[in-house]
PDB file of C-alpha atoms in Angstrom:
ATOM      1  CA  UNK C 766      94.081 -17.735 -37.663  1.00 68.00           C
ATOM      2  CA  UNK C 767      95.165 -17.651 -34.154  1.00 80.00           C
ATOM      3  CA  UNK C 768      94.059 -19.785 -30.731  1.00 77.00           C
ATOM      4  CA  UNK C 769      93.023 -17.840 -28.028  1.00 75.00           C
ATOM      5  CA  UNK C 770      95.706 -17.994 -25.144  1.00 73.00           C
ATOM      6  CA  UNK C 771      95.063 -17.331 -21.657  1.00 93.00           C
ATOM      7  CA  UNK C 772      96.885 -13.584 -22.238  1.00 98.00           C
ATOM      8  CA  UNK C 773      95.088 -10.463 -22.052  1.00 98.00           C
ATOM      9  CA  UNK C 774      97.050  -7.159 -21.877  1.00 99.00           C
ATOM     10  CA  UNK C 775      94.819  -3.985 -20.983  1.00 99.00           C
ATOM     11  CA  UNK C 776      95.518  -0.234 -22.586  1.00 99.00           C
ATOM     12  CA  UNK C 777      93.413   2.450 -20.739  1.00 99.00           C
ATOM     13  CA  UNK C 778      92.907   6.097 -19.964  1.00 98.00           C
ATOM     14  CA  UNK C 779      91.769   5.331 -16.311  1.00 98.00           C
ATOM     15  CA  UNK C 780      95.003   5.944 -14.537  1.00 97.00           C
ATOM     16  CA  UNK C 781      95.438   4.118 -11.010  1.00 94.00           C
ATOM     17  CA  UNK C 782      93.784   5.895  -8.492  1.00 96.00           C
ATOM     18  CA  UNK C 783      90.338   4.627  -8.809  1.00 97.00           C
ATOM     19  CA  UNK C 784      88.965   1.087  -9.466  1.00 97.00           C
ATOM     20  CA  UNK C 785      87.803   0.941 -12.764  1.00 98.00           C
ATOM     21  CA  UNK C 786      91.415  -1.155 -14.147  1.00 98.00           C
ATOM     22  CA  UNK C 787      90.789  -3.707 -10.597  1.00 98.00           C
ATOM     23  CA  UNK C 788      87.132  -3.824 -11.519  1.00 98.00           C
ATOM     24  CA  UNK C 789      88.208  -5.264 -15.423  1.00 98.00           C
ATOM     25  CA  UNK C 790      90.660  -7.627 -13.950  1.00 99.00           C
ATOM     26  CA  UNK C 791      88.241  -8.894 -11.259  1.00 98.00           C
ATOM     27  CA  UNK C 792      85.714  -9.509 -13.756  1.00 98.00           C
ATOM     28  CA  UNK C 793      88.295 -11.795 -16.060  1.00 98.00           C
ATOM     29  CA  UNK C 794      89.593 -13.611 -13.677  1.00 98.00           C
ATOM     30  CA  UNK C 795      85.940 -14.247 -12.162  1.00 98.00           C
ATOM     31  CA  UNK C 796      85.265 -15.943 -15.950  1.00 98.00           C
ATOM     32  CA  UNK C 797      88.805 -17.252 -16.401  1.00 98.00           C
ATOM     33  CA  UNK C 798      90.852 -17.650 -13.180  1.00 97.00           C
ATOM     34  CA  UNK C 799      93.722 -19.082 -15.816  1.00 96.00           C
ATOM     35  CA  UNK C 800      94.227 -15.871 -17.614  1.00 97.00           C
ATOM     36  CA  UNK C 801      97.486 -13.858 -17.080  1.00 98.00           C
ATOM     37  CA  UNK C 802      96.510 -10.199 -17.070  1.00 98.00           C
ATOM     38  CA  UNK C 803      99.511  -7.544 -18.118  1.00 98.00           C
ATOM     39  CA  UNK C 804      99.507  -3.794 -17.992  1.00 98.00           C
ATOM     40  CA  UNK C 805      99.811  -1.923 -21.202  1.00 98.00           C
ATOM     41  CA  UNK C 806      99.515   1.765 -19.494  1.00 98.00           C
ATOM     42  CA  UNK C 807      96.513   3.266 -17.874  1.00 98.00           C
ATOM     43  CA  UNK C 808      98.204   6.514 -18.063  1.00 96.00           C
ATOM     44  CA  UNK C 809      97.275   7.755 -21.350  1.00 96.00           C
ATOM     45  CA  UNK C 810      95.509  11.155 -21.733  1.00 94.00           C
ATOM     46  CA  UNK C 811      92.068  11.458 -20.814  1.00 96.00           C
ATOM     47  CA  UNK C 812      89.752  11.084 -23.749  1.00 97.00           C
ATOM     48  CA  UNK C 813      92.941  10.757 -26.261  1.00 96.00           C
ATOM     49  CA  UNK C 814      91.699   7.821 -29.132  1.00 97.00           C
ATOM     50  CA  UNK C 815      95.042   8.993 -31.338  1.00 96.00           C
ATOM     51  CA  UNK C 816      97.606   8.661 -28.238  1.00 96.00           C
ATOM     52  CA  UNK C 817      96.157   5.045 -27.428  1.00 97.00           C
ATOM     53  CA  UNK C 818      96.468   3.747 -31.169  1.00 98.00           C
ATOM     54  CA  UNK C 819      99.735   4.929 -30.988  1.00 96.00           C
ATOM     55  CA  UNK C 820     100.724   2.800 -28.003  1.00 97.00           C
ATOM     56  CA  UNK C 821      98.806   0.115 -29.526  1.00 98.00           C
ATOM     57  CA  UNK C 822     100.631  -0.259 -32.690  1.00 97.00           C
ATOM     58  CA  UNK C 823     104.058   0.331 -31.137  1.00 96.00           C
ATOM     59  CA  UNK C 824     103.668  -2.778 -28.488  1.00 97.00           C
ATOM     60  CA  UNK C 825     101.076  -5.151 -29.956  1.00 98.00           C
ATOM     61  CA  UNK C 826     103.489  -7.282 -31.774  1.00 96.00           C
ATOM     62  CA  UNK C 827     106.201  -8.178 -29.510  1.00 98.00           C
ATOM     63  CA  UNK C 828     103.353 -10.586 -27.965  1.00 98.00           C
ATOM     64  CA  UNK C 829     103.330 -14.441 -28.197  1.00 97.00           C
ATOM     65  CA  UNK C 830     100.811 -15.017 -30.653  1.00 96.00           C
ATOM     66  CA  UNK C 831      96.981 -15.594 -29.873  1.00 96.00           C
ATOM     67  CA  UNK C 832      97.250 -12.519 -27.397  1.00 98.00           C
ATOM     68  CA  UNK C 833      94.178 -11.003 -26.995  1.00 98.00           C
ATOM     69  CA  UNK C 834      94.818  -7.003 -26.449  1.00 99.00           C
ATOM     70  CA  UNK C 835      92.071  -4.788 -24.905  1.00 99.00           C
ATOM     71  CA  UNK C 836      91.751  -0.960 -25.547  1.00 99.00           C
ATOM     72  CA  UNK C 837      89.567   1.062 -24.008  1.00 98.00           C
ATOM     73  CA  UNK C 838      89.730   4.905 -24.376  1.00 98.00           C
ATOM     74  CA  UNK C 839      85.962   5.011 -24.703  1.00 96.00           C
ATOM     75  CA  UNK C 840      85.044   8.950 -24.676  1.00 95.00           C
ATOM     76  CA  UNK C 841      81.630   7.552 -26.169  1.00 93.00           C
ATOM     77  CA  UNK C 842      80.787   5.342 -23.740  1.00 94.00           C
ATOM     78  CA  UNK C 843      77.055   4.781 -23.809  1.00 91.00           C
ATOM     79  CA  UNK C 844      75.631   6.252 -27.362  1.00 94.00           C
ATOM     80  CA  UNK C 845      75.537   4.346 -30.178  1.00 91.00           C
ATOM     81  CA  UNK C 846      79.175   3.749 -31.120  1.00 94.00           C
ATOM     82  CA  UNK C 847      79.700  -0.215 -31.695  1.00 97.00           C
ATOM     83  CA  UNK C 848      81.969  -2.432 -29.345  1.00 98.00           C
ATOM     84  CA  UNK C 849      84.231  -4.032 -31.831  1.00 98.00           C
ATOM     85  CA  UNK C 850      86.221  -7.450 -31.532  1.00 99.00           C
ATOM     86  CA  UNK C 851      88.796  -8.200 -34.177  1.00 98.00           C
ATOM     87  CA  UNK C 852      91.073 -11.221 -35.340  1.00 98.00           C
ATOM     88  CA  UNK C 853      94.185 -10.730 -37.376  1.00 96.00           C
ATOM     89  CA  UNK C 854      96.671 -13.245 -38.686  1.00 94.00           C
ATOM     90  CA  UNK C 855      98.301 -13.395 -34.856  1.00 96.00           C
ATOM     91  CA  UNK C 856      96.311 -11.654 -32.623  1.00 97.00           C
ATOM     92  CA  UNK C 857      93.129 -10.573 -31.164  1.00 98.00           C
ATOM     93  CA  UNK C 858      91.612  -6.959 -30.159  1.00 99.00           C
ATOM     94  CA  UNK C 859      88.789  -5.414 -28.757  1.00 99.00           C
ATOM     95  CA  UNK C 860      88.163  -1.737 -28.808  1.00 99.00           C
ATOM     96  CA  UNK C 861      85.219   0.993 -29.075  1.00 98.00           C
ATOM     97  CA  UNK C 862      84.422   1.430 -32.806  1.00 98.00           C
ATOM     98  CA  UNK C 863      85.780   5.140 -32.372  1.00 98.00           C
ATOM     99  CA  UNK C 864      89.169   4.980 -34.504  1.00 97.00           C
ATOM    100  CA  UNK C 865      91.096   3.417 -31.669  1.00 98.00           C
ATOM    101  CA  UNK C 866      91.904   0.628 -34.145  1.00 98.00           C
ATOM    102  CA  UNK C 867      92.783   2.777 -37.555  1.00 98.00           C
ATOM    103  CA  UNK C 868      96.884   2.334 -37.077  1.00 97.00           C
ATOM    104  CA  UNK C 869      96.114  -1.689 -36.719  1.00 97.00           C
ATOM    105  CA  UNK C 870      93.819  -1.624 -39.364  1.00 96.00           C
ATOM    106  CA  UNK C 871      95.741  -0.111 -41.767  1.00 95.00           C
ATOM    107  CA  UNK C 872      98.654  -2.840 -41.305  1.00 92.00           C
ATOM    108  CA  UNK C 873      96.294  -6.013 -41.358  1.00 90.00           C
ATOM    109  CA  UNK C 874      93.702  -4.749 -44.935  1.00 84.00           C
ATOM    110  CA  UNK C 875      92.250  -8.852 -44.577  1.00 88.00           C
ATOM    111  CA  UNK C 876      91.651  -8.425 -40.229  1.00 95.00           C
ATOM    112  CA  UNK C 877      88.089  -9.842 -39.773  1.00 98.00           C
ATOM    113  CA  UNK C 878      86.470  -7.615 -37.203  1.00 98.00           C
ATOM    114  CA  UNK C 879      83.030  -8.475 -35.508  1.00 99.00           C
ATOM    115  CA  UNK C 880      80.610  -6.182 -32.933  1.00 98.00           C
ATOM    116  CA  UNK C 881      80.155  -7.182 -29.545  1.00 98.00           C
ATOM    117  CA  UNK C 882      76.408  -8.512 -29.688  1.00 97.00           C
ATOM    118  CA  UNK C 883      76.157 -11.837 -27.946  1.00 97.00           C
ATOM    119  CA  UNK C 884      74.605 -10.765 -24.166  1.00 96.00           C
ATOM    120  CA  UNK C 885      76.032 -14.024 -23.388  1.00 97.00           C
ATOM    121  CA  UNK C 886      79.789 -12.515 -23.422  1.00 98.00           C
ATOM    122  CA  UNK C 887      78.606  -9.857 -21.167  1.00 96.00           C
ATOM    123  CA  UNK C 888      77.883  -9.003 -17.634  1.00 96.00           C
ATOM    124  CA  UNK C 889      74.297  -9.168 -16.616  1.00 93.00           C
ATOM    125  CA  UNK C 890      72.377  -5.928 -16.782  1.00 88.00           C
ATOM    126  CA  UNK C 891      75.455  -3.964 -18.167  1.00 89.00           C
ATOM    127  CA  UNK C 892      75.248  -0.283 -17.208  1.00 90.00           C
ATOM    128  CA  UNK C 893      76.139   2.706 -19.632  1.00 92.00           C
ATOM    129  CA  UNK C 894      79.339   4.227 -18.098  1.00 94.00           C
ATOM    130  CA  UNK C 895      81.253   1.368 -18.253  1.00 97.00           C
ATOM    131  CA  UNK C 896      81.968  -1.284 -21.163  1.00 96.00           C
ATOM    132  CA  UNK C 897      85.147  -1.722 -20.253  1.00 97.00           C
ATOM    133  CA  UNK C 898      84.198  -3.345 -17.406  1.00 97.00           C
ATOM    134  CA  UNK C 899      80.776  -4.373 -18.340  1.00 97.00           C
ATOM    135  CA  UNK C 900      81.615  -5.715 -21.969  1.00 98.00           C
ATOM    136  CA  UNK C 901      85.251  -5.154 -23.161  1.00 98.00           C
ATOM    137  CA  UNK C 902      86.437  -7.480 -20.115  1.00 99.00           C
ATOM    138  CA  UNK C 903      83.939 -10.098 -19.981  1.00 98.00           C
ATOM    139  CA  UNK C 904      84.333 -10.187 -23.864  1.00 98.00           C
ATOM    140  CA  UNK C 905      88.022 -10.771 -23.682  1.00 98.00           C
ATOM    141  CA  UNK C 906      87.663 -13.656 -21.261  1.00 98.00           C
ATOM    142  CA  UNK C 907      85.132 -15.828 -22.723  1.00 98.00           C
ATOM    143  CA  UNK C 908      87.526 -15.489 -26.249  1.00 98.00           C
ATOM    144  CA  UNK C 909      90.507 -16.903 -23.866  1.00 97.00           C
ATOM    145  CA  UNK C 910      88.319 -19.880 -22.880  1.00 95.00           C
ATOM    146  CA  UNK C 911      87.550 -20.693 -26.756  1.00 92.00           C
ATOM    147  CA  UNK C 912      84.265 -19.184 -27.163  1.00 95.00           C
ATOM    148  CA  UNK C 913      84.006 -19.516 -31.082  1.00 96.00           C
ATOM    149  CA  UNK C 914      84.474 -15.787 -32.962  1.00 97.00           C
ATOM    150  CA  UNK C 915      81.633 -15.623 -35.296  1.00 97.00           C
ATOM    151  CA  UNK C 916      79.446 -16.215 -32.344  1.00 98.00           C
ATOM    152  CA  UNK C 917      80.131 -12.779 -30.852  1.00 98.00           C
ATOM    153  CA  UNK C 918      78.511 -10.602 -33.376  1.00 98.00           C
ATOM    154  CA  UNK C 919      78.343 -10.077 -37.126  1.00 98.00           C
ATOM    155  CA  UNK C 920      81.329  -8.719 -39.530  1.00 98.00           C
ATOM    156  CA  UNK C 921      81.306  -5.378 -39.922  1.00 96.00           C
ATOM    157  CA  UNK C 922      83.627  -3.683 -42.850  1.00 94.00           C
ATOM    158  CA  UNK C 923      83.058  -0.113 -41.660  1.00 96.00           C
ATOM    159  CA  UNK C 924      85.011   0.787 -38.773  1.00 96.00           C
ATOM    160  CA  UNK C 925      85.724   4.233 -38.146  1.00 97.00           C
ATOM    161  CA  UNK C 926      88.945   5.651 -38.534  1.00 96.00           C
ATOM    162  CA  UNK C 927      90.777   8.519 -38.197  1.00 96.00           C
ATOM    163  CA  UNK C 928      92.928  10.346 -40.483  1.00 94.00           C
ATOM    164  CA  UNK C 929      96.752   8.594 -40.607  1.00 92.00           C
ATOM    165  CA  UNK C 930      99.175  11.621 -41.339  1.00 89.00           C
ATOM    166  CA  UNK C 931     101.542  11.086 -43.657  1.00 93.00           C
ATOM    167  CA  UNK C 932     104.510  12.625 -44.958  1.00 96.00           C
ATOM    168  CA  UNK C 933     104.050  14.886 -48.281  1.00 95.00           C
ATOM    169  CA  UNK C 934     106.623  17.000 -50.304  1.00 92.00           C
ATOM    170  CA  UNK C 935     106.812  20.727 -50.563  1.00 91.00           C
ATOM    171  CA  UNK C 936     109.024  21.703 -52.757  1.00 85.00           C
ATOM    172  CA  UNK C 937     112.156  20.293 -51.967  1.00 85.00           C
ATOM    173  CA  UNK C 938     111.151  19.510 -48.342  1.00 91.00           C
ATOM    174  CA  UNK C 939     109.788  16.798 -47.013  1.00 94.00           C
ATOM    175  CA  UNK C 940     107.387  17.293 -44.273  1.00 97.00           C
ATOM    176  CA  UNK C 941     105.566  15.108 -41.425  1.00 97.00           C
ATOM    177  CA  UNK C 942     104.346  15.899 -38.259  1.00 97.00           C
ATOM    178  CA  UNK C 943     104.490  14.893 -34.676  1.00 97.00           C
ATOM    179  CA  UNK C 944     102.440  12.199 -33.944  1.00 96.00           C
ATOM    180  CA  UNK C 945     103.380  11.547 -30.338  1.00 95.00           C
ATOM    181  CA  UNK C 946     104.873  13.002 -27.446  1.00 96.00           C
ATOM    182  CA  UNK C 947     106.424  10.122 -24.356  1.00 95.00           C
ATOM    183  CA  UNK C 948     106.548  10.461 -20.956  1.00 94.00           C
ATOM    184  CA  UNK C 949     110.295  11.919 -21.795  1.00 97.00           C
ATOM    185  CA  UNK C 950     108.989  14.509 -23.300  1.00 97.00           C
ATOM    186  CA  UNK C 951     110.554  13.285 -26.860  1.00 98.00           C
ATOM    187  CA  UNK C 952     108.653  14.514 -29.923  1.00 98.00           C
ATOM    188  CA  UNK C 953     108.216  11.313 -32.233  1.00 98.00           C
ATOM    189  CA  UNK C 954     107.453  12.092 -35.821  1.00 97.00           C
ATOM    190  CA  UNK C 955     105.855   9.663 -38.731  1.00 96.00           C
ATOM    191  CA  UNK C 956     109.071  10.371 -40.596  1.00 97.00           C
ATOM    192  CA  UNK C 957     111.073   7.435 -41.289  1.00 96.00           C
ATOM    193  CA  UNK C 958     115.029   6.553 -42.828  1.00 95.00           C
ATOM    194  CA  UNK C 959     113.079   5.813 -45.691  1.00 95.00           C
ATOM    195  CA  UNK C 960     111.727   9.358 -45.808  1.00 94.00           C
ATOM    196  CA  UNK C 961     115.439  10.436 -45.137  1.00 91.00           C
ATOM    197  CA  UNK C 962     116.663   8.207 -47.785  1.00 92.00           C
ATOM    198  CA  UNK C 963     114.044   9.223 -50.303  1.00 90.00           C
ATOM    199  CA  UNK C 964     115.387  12.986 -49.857  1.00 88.00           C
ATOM    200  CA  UNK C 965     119.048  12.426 -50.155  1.00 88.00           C
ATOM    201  CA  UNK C 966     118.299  10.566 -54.266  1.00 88.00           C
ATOM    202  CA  UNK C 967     116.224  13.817 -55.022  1.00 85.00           C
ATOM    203  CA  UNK C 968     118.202  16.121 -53.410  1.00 83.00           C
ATOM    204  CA  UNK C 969     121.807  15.213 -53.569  1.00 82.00           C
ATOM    205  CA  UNK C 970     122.401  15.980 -49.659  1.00 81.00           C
ATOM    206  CA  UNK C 971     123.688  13.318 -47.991  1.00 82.00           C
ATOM    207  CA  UNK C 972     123.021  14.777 -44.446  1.00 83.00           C
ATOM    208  CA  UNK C 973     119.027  16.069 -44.580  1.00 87.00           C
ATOM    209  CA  UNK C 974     118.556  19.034 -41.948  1.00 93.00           C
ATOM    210  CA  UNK C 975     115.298  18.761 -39.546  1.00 95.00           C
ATOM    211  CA  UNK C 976     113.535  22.196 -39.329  1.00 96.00           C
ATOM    212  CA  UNK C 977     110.676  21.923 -36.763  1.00 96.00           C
ATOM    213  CA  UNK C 978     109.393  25.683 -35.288  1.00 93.00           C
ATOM    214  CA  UNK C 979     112.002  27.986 -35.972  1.00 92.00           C
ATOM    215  CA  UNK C 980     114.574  25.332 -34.812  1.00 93.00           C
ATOM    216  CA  UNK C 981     117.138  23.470 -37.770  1.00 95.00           C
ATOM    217  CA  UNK C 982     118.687  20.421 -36.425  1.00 95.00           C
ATOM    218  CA  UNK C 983     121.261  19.293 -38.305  1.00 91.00           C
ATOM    219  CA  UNK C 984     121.143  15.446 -39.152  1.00 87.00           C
ATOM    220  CA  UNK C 985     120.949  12.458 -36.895  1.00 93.00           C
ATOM    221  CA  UNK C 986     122.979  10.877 -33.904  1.00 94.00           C
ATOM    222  CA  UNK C 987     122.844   7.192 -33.252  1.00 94.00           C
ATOM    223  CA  UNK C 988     121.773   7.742 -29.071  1.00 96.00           C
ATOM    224  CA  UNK C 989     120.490   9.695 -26.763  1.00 96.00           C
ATOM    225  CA  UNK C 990     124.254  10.371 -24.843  1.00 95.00           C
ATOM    226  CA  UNK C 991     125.638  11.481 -27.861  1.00 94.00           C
ATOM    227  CA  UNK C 992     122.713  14.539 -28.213  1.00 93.00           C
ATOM    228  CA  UNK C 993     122.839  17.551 -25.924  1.00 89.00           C
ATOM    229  CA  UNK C 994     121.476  18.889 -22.849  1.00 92.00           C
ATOM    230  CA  UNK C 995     120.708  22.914 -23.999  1.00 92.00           C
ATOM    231  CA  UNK C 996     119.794  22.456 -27.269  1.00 94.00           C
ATOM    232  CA  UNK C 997     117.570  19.628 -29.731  1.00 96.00           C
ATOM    233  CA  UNK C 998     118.733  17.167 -31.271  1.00 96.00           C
ATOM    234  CA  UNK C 999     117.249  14.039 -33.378  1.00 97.00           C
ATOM    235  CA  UNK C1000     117.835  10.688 -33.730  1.00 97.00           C
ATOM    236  CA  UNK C1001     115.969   6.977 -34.991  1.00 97.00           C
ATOM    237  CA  UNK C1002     114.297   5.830 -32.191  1.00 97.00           C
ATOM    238  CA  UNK C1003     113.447   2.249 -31.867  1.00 95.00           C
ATOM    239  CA  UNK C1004     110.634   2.175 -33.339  1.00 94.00           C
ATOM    240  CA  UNK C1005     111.688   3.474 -36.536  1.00 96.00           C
ATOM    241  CA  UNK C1006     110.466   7.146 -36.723  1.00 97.00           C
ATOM    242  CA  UNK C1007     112.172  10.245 -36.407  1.00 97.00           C
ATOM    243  CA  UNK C1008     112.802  11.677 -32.530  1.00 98.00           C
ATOM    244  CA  UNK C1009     113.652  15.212 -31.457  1.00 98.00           C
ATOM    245  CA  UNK C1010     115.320  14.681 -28.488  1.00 98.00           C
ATOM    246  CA  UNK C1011     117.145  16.847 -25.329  1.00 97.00           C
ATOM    247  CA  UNK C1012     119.181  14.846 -23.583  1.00 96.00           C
ATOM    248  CA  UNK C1013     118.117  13.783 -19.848  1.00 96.00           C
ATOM    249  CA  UNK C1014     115.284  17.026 -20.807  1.00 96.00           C
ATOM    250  CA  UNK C1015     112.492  17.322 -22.423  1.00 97.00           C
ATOM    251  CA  UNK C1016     112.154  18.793 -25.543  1.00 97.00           C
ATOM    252  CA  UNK C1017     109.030  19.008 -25.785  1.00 97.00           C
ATOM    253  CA  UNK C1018     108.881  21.623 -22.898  1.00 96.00           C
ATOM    254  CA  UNK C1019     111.629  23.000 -24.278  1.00 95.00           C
ATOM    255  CA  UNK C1020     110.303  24.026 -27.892  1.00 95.00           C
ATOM    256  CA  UNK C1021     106.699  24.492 -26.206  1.00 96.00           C
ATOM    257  CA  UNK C1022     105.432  21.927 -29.052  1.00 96.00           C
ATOM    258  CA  UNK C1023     102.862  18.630 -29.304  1.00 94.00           C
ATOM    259  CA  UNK C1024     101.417  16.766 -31.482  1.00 94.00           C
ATOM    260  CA  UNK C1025     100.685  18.054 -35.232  1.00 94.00           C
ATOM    261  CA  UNK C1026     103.632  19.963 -34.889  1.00 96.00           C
ATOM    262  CA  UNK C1027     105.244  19.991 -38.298  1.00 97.00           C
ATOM    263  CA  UNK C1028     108.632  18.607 -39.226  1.00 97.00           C
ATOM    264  CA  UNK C1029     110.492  19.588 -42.125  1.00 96.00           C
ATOM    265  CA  UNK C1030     113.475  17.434 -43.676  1.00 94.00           C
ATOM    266  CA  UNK C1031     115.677  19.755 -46.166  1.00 91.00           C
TER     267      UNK C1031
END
C-alpha cells in the first residue's frame, strides 16, 4: 500500500471566481504547511459527477505514487450521502459517495475505501454547504502528515456508482457512445482500437467507417493536422478512445452533439 506524500491535487466544479478552491488550500496548508497543492481543473460543469470521473481517470495515474487526489463535485452536499476516502495499490482519493469514484473503482476491484467519520480530521463545527472545505480538505491533509487510514472511518463495500457505458454489437455494427466532450470541443467516445480491431476479424473490413448522427467518417488519421477544417474527422486520441475531431474547430458545435451521443463503427 502506498505512503502518504506531501501531494494533493484538487478536481472541482467551483470555477475561479469565488473563494471556495483558496478556502480548501488555506485550510491544508493551515494543517500541513509542507504539502504541494496542484490544480486538476475547477472548470468542470456545474453539478456534472460523470464529467469529473472522467477527468479523474484520465490524469490520476501519471502521479508519483502516494498522491492523494481530491474530488469534489458534491451536488449533495449536506444530506446523507457519505464522504468517502479510498486507498488503492498507488494512490489515495477522497470524494462524495455519489458515483464520482465508479471509473476508479472499476479499475482497482481490491481498493479499500473508508467514510470520513473521525471529527478529528475535520474542521471544528463543519457547516452543511461546504465539505470540501470543511471535510474533503482537512481530510486530505491530516492523511499527508501520516494519520493512520483505518482511523478515519469504517470500510464500506457499497459505494454508489453510476452506470459505465460500454460498447455492444448490433448487427454488424459496433456501437458506443460519447462519453466526453473537451474544452476543444472534440467528442471522445468509449470506443477503443480494440473495438476497431474486434470489427475488422468479424467483418473482413480492414478500414471500419464511424457513423455518428447522420455523419459517416471514413476511418482514422494519426493527428489532428492531417483532419480537416469543414468537415469531421476521427482519430486515437491519447488516451486511447476514439475522437471525432474538426481541425482548429469544434466539432462538437459543429454536429450540435454531447454526451450519449451514439457512435457506430461499420
Amino acid at each position: 500500500m502506498p505512503h502518504p506524500l506531501g501531494l494533493i491535487t484538487l478536481l472541482t466544479d467551483f470555477g475561479d471566481r469565488d473563494s471556495f478552491v483558496a478556502s480548501m488550500k488555506g485550510v491544508i496548508l493551515t494543517i500541513n504547511p509542507h504539502s504541494t497543492l496542484v490544480d486538476l481543473s475547477h472548470q468542470l460543469p456545474p453539478h456534472s459527477v460523470e464529467d469529473a470521473a472522467y477527468l479523474l481517470k484520465s490524469c490520476y495515474r501519471y502521479f508519483p505514487e502516494g498522491t492523494v487526489h481530491v474530488a469534489v463535485v458534491d451536488p449533495g452536499v449536506g444530506t446523507a450521502r457519505r464522504p468517502l476516502i479510498a486507498q488503492s495499490e498507488r494512490y489515495f482519493f477522497l470524494a462524495p459517495d455519489n458515483g464520482l469514484l465508479t471509473l476508479i473503482l472499476a479499475e482497482d476491484r481490491e481498493m479499500e475505501v473508508r467514510e470520513i467519520e473521525n471529527a478529528d480530521y475535520r474542521l471544528p463545527s463543519p457547516g452543511h454547504t461546504f465539505d470540501g472545505r470543511d471535510l474533503f480538505a482537512p481530510a486530505a491533509a491530516w492523511l499527508t502528515k501520516q494519520q493512520p487510514f483505518a482511523s478515519f472511518g469504517r470500510l464500506i463495500d457499497d459505494c454508489k456508482t453510476f452506470t459505465i457505458a460500454k460498447p455492444k454489437w448490433e448487427a454488424m455494427a459496433l456501437v458506443g457512445e460519447i462519453v466526453h466532450v473537451d474544452r476543444f470541443g472534440n467528442l471522445i467516445s468509449n470506443l477503443t482500437p480494440q473495438h476497431m480491431e474486434e470489427l475488422r476479424e468479424i467483418t473482413k473490413r480492414p478500414n471500419p467507417l464511424i457513423r455518428i448522427a447522420g455523419h459517416t467518417i471514413d476511418g482514422l488519421v494519426g493527428s489532428y493536422h492531417e483532419g480537416d477544417a469543414r468537415v469531421p474527422r476521427a482519430l486515437i486520441n491519447s488516451n486511447g478512445q476514439l475522437e471525432i475531431f474538426l481541425r482548429e474547430g469544434s466539432a462538437a458545435s459543429l454536429l450540435q452533439l454531447g454526451t450519449r451521443e451514439a457512435v457506430r463503427l461499420v
